[in-house]
Coordinates of C-alpha atoms in Angstrom, one line a residue:
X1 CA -32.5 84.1 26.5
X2 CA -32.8 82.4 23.2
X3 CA -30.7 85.0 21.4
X4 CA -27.7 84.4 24.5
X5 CA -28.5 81.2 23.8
X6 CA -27.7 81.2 20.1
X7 CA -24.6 83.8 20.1
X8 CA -22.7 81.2 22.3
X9 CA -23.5 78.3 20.3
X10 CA -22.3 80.5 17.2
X11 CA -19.3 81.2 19.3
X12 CA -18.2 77.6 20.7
X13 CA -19.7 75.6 16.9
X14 CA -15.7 75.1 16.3
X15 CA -15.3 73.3 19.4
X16 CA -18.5 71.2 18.9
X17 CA -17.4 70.4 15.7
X18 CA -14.0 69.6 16.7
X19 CA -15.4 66.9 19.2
X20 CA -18.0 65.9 17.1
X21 CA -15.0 64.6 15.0
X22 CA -13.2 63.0 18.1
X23 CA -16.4 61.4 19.2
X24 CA -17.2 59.9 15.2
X25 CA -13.3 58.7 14.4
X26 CA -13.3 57.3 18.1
X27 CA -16.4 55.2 17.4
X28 CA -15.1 54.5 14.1
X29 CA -11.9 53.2 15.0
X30 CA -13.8 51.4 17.8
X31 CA -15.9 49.7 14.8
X32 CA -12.7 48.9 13.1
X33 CA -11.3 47.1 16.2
X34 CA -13.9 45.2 17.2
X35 CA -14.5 44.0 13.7
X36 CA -10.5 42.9 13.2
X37 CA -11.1 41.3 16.6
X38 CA -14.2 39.4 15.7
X39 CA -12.2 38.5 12.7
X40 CA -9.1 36.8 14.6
X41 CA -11.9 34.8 16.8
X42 CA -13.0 33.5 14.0
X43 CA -10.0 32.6 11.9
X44 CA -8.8 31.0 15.5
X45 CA -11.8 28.9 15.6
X46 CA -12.0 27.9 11.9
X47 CA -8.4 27.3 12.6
X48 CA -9.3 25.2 15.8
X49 CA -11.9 23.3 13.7
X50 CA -9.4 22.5 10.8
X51 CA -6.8 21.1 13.2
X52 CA -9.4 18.6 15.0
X53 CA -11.5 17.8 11.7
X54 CA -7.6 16.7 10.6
X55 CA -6.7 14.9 13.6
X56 CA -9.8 13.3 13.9
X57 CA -9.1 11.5 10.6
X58 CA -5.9 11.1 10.9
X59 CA -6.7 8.8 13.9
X60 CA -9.6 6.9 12.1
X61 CA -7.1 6.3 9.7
X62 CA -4.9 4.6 11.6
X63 CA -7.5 2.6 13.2
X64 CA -8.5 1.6 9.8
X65 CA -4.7 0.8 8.9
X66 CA -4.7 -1.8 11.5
X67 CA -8.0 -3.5 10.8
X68 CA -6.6 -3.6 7.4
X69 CA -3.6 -5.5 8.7
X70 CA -5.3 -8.0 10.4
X71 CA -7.9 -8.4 7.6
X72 CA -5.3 -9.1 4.8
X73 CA -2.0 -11.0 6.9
X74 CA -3.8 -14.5 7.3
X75 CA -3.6 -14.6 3.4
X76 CA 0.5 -14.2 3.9
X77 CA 0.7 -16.3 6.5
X78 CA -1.7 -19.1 4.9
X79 CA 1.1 -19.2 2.0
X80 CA 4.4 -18.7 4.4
X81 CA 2.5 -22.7 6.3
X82 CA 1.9 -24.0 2.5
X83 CA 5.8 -23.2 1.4
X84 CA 7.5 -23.9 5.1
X85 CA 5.5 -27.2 6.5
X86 CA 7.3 -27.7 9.0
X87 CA 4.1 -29.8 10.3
X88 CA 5.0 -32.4 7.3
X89 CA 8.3 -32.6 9.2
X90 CA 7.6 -32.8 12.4
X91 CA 5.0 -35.9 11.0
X92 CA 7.4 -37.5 9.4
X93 CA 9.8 -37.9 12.8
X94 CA 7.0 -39.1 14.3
X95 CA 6.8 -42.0 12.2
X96 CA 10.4 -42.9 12.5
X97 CA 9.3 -42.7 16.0
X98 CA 6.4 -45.0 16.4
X99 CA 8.5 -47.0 14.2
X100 CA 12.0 -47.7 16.6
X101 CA 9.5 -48.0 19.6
X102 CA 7.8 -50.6 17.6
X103 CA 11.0 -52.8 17.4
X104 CA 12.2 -52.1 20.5
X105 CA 9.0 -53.2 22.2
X106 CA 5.3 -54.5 22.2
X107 CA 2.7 -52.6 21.1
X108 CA 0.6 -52.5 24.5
X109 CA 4.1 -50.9 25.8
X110 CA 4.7 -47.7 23.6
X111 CA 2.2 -45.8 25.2
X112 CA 3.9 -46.0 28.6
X113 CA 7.6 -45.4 27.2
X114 CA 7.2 -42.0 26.7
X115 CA 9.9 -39.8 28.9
X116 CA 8.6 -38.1 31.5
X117 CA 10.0 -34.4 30.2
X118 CA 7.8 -34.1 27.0
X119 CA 5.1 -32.7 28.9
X120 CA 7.2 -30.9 30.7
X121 CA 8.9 -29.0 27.5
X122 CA 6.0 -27.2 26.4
X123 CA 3.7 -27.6 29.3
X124 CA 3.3 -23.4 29.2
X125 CA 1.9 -23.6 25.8
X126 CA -0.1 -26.1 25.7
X127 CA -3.2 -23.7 26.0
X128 CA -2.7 -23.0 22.3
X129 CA -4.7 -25.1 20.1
X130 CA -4.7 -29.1 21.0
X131 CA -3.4 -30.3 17.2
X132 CA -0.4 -27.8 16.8
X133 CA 0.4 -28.5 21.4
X134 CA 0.8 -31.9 20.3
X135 CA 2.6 -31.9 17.3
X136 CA 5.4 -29.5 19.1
X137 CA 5.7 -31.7 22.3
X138 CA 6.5 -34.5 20.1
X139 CA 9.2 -32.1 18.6
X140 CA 11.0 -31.8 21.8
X141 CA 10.5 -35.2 22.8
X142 CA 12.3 -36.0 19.9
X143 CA 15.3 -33.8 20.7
X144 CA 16.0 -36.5 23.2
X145 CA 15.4 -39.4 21.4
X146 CA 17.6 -37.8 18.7
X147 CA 20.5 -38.0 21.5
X148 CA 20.2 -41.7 22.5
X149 CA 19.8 -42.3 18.6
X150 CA 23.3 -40.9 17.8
X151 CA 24.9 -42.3 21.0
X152 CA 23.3 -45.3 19.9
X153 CA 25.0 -45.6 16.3
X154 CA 28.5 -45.4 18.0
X155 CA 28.1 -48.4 20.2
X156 CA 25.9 -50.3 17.9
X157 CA 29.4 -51.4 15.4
X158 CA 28.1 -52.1 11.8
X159 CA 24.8 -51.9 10.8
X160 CA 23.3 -52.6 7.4
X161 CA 22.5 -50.0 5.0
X162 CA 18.8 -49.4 5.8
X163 CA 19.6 -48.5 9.1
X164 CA 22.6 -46.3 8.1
X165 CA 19.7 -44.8 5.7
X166 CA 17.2 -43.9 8.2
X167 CA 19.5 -42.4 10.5
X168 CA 20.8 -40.1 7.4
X169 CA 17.2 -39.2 7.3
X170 CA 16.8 -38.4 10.7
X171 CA 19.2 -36.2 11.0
X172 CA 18.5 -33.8 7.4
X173 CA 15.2 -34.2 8.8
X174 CA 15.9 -32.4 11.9
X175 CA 17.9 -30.3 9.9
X176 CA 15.4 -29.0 7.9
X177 CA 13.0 -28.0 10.9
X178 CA 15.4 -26.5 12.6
X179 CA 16.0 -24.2 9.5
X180 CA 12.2 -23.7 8.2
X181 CA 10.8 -23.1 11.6
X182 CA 13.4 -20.2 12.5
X183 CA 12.9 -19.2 8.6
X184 CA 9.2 -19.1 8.9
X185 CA 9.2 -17.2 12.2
X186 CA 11.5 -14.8 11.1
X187 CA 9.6 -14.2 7.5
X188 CA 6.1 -13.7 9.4
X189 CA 7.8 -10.9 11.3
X190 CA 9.1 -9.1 8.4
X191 CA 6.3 -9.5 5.9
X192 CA 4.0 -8.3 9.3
X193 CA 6.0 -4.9 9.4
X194 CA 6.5 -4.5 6.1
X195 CA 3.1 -5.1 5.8
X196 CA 2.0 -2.7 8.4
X197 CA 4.3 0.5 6.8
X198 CA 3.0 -0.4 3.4
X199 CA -0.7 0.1 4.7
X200 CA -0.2 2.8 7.0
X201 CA 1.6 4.6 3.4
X202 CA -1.7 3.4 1.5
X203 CA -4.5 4.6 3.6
X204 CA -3.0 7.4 4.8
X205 CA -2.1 8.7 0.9
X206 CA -5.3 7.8 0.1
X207 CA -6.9 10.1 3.4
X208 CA -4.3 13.1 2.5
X209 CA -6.4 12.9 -1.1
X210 CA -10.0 13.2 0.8
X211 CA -9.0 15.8 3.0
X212 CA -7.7 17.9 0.6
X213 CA -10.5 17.4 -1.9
X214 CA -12.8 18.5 1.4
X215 CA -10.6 21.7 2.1
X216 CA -10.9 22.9 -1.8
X217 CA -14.8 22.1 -1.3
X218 CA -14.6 24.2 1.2
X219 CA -12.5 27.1 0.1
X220 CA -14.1 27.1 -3.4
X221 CA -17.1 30.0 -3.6
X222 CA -20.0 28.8 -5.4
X223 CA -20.6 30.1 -9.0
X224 CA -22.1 33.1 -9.2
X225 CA -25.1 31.9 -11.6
X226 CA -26.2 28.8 -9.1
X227 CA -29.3 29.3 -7.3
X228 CA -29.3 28.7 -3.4
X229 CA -30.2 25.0 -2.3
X230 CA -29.8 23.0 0.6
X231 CA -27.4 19.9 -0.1
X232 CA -27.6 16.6 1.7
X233 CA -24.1 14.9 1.6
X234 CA -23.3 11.5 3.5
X235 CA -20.2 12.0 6.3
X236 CA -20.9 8.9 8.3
X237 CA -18.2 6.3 8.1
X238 CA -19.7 4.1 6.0
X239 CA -18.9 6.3 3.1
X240 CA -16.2 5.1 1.2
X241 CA -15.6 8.1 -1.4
X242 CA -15.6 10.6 2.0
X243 CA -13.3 8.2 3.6
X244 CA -10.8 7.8 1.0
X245 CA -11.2 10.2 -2.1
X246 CA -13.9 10.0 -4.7
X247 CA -11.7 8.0 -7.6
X248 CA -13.3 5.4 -6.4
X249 CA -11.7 3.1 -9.0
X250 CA -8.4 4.3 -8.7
X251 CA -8.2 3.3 -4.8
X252 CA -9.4 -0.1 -5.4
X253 CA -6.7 -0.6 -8.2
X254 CA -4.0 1.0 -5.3
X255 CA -4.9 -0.8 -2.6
X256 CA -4.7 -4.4 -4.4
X257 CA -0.7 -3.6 -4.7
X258 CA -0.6 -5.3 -1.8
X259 CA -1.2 -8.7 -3.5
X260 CA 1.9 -8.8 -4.4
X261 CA 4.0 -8.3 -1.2
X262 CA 0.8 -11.4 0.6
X263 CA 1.7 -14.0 -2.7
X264 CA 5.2 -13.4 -4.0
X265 CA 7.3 -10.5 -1.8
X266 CA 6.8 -12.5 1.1
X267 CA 7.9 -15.9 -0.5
X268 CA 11.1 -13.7 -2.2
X269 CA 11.9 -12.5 1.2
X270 CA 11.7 -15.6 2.9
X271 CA 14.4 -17.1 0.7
X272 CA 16.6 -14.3 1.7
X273 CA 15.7 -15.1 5.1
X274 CA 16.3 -19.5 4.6
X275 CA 20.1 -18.4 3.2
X276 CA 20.8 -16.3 6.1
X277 CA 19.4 -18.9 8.9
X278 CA 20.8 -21.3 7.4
X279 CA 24.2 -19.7 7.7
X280 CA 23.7 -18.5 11.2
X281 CA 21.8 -21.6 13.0
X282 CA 23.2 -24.4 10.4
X283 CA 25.9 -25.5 12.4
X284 CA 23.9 -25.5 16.0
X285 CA 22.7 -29.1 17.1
X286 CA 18.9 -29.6 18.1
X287 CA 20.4 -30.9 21.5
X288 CA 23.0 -28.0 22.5
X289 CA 21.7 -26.0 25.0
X290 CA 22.5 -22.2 24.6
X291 CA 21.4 -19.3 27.1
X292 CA 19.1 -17.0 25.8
X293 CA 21.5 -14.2 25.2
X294 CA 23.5 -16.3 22.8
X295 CA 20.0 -17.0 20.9
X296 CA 19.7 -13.5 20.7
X297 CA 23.2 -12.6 19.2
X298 CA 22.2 -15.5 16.5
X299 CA 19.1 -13.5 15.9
X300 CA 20.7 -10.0 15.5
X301 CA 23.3 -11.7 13.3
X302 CA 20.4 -13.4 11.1
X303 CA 19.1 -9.6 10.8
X304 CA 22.5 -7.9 9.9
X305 CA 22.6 -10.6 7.2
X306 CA 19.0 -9.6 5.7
X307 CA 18.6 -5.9 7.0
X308 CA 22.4 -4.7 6.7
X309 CA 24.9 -5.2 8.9
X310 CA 26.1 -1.1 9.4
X311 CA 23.9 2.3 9.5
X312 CA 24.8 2.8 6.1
X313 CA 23.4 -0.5 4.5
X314 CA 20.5 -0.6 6.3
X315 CA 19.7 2.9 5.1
X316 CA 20.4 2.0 1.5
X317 CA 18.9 -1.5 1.7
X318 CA 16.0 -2.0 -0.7
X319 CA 12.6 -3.0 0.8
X320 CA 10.7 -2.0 -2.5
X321 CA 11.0 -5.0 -4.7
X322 CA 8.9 -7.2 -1.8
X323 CA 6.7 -4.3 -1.6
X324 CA 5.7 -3.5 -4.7
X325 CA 5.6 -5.0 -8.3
X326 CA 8.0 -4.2 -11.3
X327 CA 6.3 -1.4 -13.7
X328 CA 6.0 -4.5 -16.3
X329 CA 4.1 -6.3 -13.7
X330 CA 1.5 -4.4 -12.2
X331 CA -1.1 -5.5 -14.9
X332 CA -0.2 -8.5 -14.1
X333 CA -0.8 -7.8 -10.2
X334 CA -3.9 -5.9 -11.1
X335 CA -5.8 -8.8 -13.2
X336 CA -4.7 -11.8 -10.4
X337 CA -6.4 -9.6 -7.6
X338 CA -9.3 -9.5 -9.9
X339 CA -9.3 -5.7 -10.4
X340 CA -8.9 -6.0 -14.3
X341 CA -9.2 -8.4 -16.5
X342 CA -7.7 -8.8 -19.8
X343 CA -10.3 -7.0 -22.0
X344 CA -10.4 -4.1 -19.6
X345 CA -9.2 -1.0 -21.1
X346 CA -8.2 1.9 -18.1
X347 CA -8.9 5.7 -18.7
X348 CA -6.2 8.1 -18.9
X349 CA -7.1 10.0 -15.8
X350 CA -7.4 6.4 -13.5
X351 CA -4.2 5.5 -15.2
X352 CA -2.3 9.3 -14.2
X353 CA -3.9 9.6 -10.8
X354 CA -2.5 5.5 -10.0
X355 CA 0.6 6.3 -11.6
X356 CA 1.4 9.6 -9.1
X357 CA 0.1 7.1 -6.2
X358 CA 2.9 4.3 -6.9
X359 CA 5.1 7.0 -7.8
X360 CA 5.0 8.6 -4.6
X361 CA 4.4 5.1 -2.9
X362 CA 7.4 3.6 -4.2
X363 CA 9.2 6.9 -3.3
X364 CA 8.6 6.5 0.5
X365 CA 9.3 3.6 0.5
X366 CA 12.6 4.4 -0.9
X367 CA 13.6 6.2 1.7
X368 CA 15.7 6.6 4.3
X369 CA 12.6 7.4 6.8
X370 CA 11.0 4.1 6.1
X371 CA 14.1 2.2 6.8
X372 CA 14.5 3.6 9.8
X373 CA 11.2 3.2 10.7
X374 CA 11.4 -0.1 9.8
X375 CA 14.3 -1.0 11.8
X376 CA 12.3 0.3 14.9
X377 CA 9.3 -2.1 14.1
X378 CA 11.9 -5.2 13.1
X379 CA 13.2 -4.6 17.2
X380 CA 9.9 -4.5 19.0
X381 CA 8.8 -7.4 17.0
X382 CA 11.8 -9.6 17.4
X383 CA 12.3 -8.8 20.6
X384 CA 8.5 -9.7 21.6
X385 CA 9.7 -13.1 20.1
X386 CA 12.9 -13.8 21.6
X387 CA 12.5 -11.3 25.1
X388 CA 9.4 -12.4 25.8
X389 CA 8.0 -15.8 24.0
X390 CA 11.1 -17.7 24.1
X391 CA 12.4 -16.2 27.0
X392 CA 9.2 -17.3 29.0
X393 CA 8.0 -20.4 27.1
X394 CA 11.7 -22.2 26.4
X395 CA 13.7 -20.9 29.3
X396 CA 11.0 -20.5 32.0
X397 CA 12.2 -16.7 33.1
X398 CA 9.1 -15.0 34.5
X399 CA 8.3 -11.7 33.2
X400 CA 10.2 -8.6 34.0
X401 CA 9.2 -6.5 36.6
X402 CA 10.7 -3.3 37.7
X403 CA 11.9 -4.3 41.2
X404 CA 12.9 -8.0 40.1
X405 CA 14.8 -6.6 36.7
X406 CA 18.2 -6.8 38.0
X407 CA 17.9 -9.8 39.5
X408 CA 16.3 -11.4 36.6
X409 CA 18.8 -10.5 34.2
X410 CA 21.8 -12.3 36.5
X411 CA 19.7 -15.3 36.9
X412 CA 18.1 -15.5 33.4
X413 CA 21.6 -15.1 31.9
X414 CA 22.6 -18.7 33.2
X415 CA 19.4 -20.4 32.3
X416 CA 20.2 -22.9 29.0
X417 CA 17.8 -24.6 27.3
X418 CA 17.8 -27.4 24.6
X419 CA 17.8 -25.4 20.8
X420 CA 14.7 -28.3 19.8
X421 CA 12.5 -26.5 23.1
X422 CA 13.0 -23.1 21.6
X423 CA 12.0 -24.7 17.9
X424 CA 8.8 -25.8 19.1
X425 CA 7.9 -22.5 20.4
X426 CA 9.3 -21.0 17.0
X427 CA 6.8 -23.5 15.6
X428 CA 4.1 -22.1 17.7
X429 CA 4.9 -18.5 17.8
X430 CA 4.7 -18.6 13.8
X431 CA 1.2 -18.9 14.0
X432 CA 0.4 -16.3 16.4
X433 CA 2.5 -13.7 14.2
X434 CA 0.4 -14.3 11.1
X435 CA -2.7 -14.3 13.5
X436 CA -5.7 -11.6 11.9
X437 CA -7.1 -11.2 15.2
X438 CA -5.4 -10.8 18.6
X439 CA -2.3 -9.9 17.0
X440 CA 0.0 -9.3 19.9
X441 CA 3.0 -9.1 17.9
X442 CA 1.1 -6.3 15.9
X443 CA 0.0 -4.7 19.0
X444 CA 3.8 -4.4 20.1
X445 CA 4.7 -3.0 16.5
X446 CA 2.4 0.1 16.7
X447 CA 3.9 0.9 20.0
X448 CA 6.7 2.2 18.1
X449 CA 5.7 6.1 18.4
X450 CA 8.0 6.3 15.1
X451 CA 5.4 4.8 13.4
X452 CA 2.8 7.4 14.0
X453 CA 5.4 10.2 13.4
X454 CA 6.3 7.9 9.7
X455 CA 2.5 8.1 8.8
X456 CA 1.6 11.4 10.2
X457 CA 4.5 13.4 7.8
X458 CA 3.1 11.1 4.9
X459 CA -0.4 12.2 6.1
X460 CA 0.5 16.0 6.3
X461 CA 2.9 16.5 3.7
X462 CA 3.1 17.1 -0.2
X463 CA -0.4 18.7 -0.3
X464 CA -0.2 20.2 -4.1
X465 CA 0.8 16.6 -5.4
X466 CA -2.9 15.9 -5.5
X467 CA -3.7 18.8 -7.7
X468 CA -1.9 20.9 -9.5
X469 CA -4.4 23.6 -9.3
X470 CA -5.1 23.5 -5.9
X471 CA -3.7 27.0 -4.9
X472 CA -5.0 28.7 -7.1
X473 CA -8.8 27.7 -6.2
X474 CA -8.0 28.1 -2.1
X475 CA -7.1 31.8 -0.4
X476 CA -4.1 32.1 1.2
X477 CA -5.5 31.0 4.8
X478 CA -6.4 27.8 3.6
X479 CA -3.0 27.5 2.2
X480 CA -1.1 28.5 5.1
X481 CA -3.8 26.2 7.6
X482 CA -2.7 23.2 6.1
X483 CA 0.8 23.6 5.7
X484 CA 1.1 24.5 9.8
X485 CA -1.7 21.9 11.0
X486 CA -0.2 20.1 13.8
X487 CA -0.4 16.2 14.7
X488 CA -1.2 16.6 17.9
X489 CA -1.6 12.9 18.2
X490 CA 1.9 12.2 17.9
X491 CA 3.6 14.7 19.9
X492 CA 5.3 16.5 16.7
X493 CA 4.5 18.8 14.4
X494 CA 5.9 17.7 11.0
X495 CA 4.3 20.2 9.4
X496 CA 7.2 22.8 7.9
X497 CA 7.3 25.9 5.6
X498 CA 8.0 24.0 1.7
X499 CA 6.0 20.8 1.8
X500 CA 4.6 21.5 -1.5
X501 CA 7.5 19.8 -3.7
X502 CA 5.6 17.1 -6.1
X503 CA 6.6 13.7 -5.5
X504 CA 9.6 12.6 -7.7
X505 CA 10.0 9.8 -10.3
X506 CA 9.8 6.4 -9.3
X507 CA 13.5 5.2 -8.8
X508 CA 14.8 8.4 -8.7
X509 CA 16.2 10.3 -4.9
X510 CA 13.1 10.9 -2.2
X511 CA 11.1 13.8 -1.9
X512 CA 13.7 16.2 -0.2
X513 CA 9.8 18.1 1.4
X514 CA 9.3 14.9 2.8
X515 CA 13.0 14.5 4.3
X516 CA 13.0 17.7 5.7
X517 CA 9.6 17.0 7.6
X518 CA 10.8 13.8 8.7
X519 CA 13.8 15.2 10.2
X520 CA 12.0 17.8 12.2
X521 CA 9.6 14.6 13.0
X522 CA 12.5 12.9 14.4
X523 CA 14.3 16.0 16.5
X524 CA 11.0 17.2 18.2
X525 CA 10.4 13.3 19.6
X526 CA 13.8 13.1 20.4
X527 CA 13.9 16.8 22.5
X528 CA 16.7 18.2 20.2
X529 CA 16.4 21.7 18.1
X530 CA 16.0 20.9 14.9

């Protein structure tokens, strides 16, 4: 039995040995597949992790890019009141006020000769503070006054020279609040988005810098020679170097750039603004009364004066000079924000990694993206103004509604009011732009989905800018898990293949990596193949 036994094995050993071979290279390859398998779970979910550890702070970014806003635009709009007072105006026809009713009857009588309609003018906004409610109904009351005044001077025959005088006064008077109080409104809503693309650039150049420094972190293997420990590192929000880099001093130098768009960009820019209202609304009188489209055609044709009046000169308009100080002037910047001061002498590597920053900064700004971006933020914003506050506080046209819309717009297109009711609400609304908290006019602005698209491609793109080593200490998933990281956020992706162009000299043609991404930005939102 044992000897059968052992002549067949001796017989058959080339068959066992045949399917011990099938059985060993099947488990094998079974090995091999289950390992490569285990190895695509896991690159999906590192892959997974990256893409929500970057979305997550690309969104706390952009909450802190409008708390920064808010923080920072009271100091803009506190100097915009101190070189526009239109207040000291409106004070001033006051007095020449109190002054005719004082001739013209007794004292115990110029309480009761007020019109009947001043209340009436602003009787919608009077909820807004009780000082500035009754400063502007006394604006509108005098457009009325101003009427009977003129009418007046033609019936009247001679009059001596004083009177002749005062009247003179009056009317340069009314003049000159009808021009700073559309100036000054108009100025808060450009320094406001300007304001808002400059931060949203900042923070978000700043948050590209931290992220990347984490993924190197992250990707770089520990020496060989360093002994195992457990490290304790700080990722709450209150850390400022794992919020926005570790060059601690170079961010605080980079974000006070902004001084100089809150003290002297906004005050160039409103000049530029003054010329073109002045041009536009010089030759209207307080006491016309003009529909509400008409005071949006003199809008748009204040905003083709300052923005450009075609495509082509708004996209080659230059936004950076109000932005961002001269080269020659950025100590000068740094030491009046209190940064420096004269004695302080800057390292060479604070000095290189703020001069990539403006660099790059002044590059974006620069281009064509931001204008366009821009424009978008310039319509929601005016159009909260004119649409909407003037619309409902001067004319009296109830909000739009979907099933009243059409019949609004026919009736709401023959509603005129007086041009001195829509300058009080101008005087009002001024105050609300430059507002650090409840900023409707900013909450309209970051409706604008172009403006999440703007800051995620600044966000996302230009990766080796930062350092110039950095793929050479990361392996090649890293690599390609930044470059393809969506923005889920925004609906795009404006991630692309290339994005790893350094950012070019100040002045000189924008990043053409950045342009590309923006363009595939643009035709994703807009449904189109790129």
């Amino acid at each position: 039995m044992i000897g059968a036994t052992r002549r067949w094995l001796r017989r058959n050993r080339t068959n066992f040995a045949i399917g011990a071979g099938v059985l060993g290279a099947g488990y094998l390859a079974g090995q091999y597949a289950l390992g490569k398998l285990s190895e695509a779970r896991q690159r999906m979910s590192d892959d997974r992790i990256a893409k929500e550890n970057l979305r997550r702070r690309f969104e706390q970014n952009q909450e802190d890019c409008t708390f920064t806003v808010l923080a920072i635009l009271p100091t803009a709009t506190e100097n915009l009141l101190d070189a526009v007072p239109v207040e000291q105006v409106l004070e001033e026809l006051q007095k020449q006020k109190a002054e005719r009713l004082a001739r013209s009857v007794g004292p115990s009588e110029i309480a009761s000769t007020a019109p009947p309609s001043v209340a009436d003018t602003t009787e919608d906004d009077a909820k807004s503070s009780s000082f500035q409610s009754e400063s502007y109904v006394h604006a509108s009351q005098m457009a009325g006054d101003g009427e009977s005044v003129v009418t007046a001077g033609s019936a009247e025959g001679p009059a001596d020279s004083g009177e002749r005088k005062s009247k003179r006064s009056k009317a340069q008077l009314w003049s000159e609040m009808k021009i700073s109080s559309i100036t000054r409104a108009f100025t808060l809503l450009y320094t406001l988005s300007l304001l808002t693309l400059l931060t949203r650039i900042q923070l978000n150049l700043l948050g590209r810098r931290n992220y990347l420094a984490s993924v190197v972190t992250l990707a770089s293997p520990p020496p060989a020679n360093q002994e195992s420990r457990i490290n304790l590192e700080n990722h709450d929000d209150d850390n400022f170097e794992q919020a926005y880099g570790n060059d601690f001093e170079t961010n605080r130098r980079y974000l006070s750039l902004s001084w100089w768009l809150l003290h002297k960009g906004c005050l160039n820019l409103m000049e530029k603004v003054r010329v073109a209202v002045k041009d536009v609304f010089g030759t209207l009188n307080p006491r016309e009364e003009i529909t509400i489209e008409r005071l949006s055609e003199l809008t748009l044709e204040v905003r083709k004066r300052v923005e450009g009046a075609t495509e082509e000169e708004r996209r080659t308009r230059k936004w950076l000079p109000y932005l961002l100080p001269s080269h020659d002037q950025e100590d000068y910047v740094l030491r009046e924000s209190g940064m420096t001061t004269s004695e302080d002498v800057t390292s060479p590597t604070t000095a290189t990694s703020l001069r990539r920053l403006i660099d790059e900064t002044s590059d974006l700004i620069d281009s064509p993206a931001f204008t366009h971006v821009l424009t978008r933020l310039l319509d929601a914003a005016f159009s909260h103004l004119i649409d909407v506050k003037i619309s409902q506080l001067s004319y009296k046209i109830p909000p739009i509604s979907e099933s009243t819309a059409r019949v609004q717009e026919i009736v709401g297109s023959d509603v005129k009011a007086k041009v001195a009711s829509s300058l009080a609400v101008f005087c009002r609304q001024a105050h609300n732009i430059g507002s650090g908290a409840n900023n409707e006019y900013l909450a309209a602005i970051e409706q604008v989905r172009d403006l999440e698209a703007f800051a995620a491609v600044v966000y996302s793109s230009n990766f080796e800018v930062e350092s110039p080593d950095f793929t050479s200490t990361r392996p090649t998933s890293m690599v390609d898990k930044s470059n393809r990281t969506s923005m889920t956020t925004s609906g795009v992706d404006p991630l692309a293949p290339g994005l790893s162009q350094p950012a070019t000299a100040r002045g000189s043609v924008a990043d053409p990596s950045f342009e590309s991404a923006w363009g595939k930005a643009l035709a994703k939102e807009d449904g189109k193949p790129y």
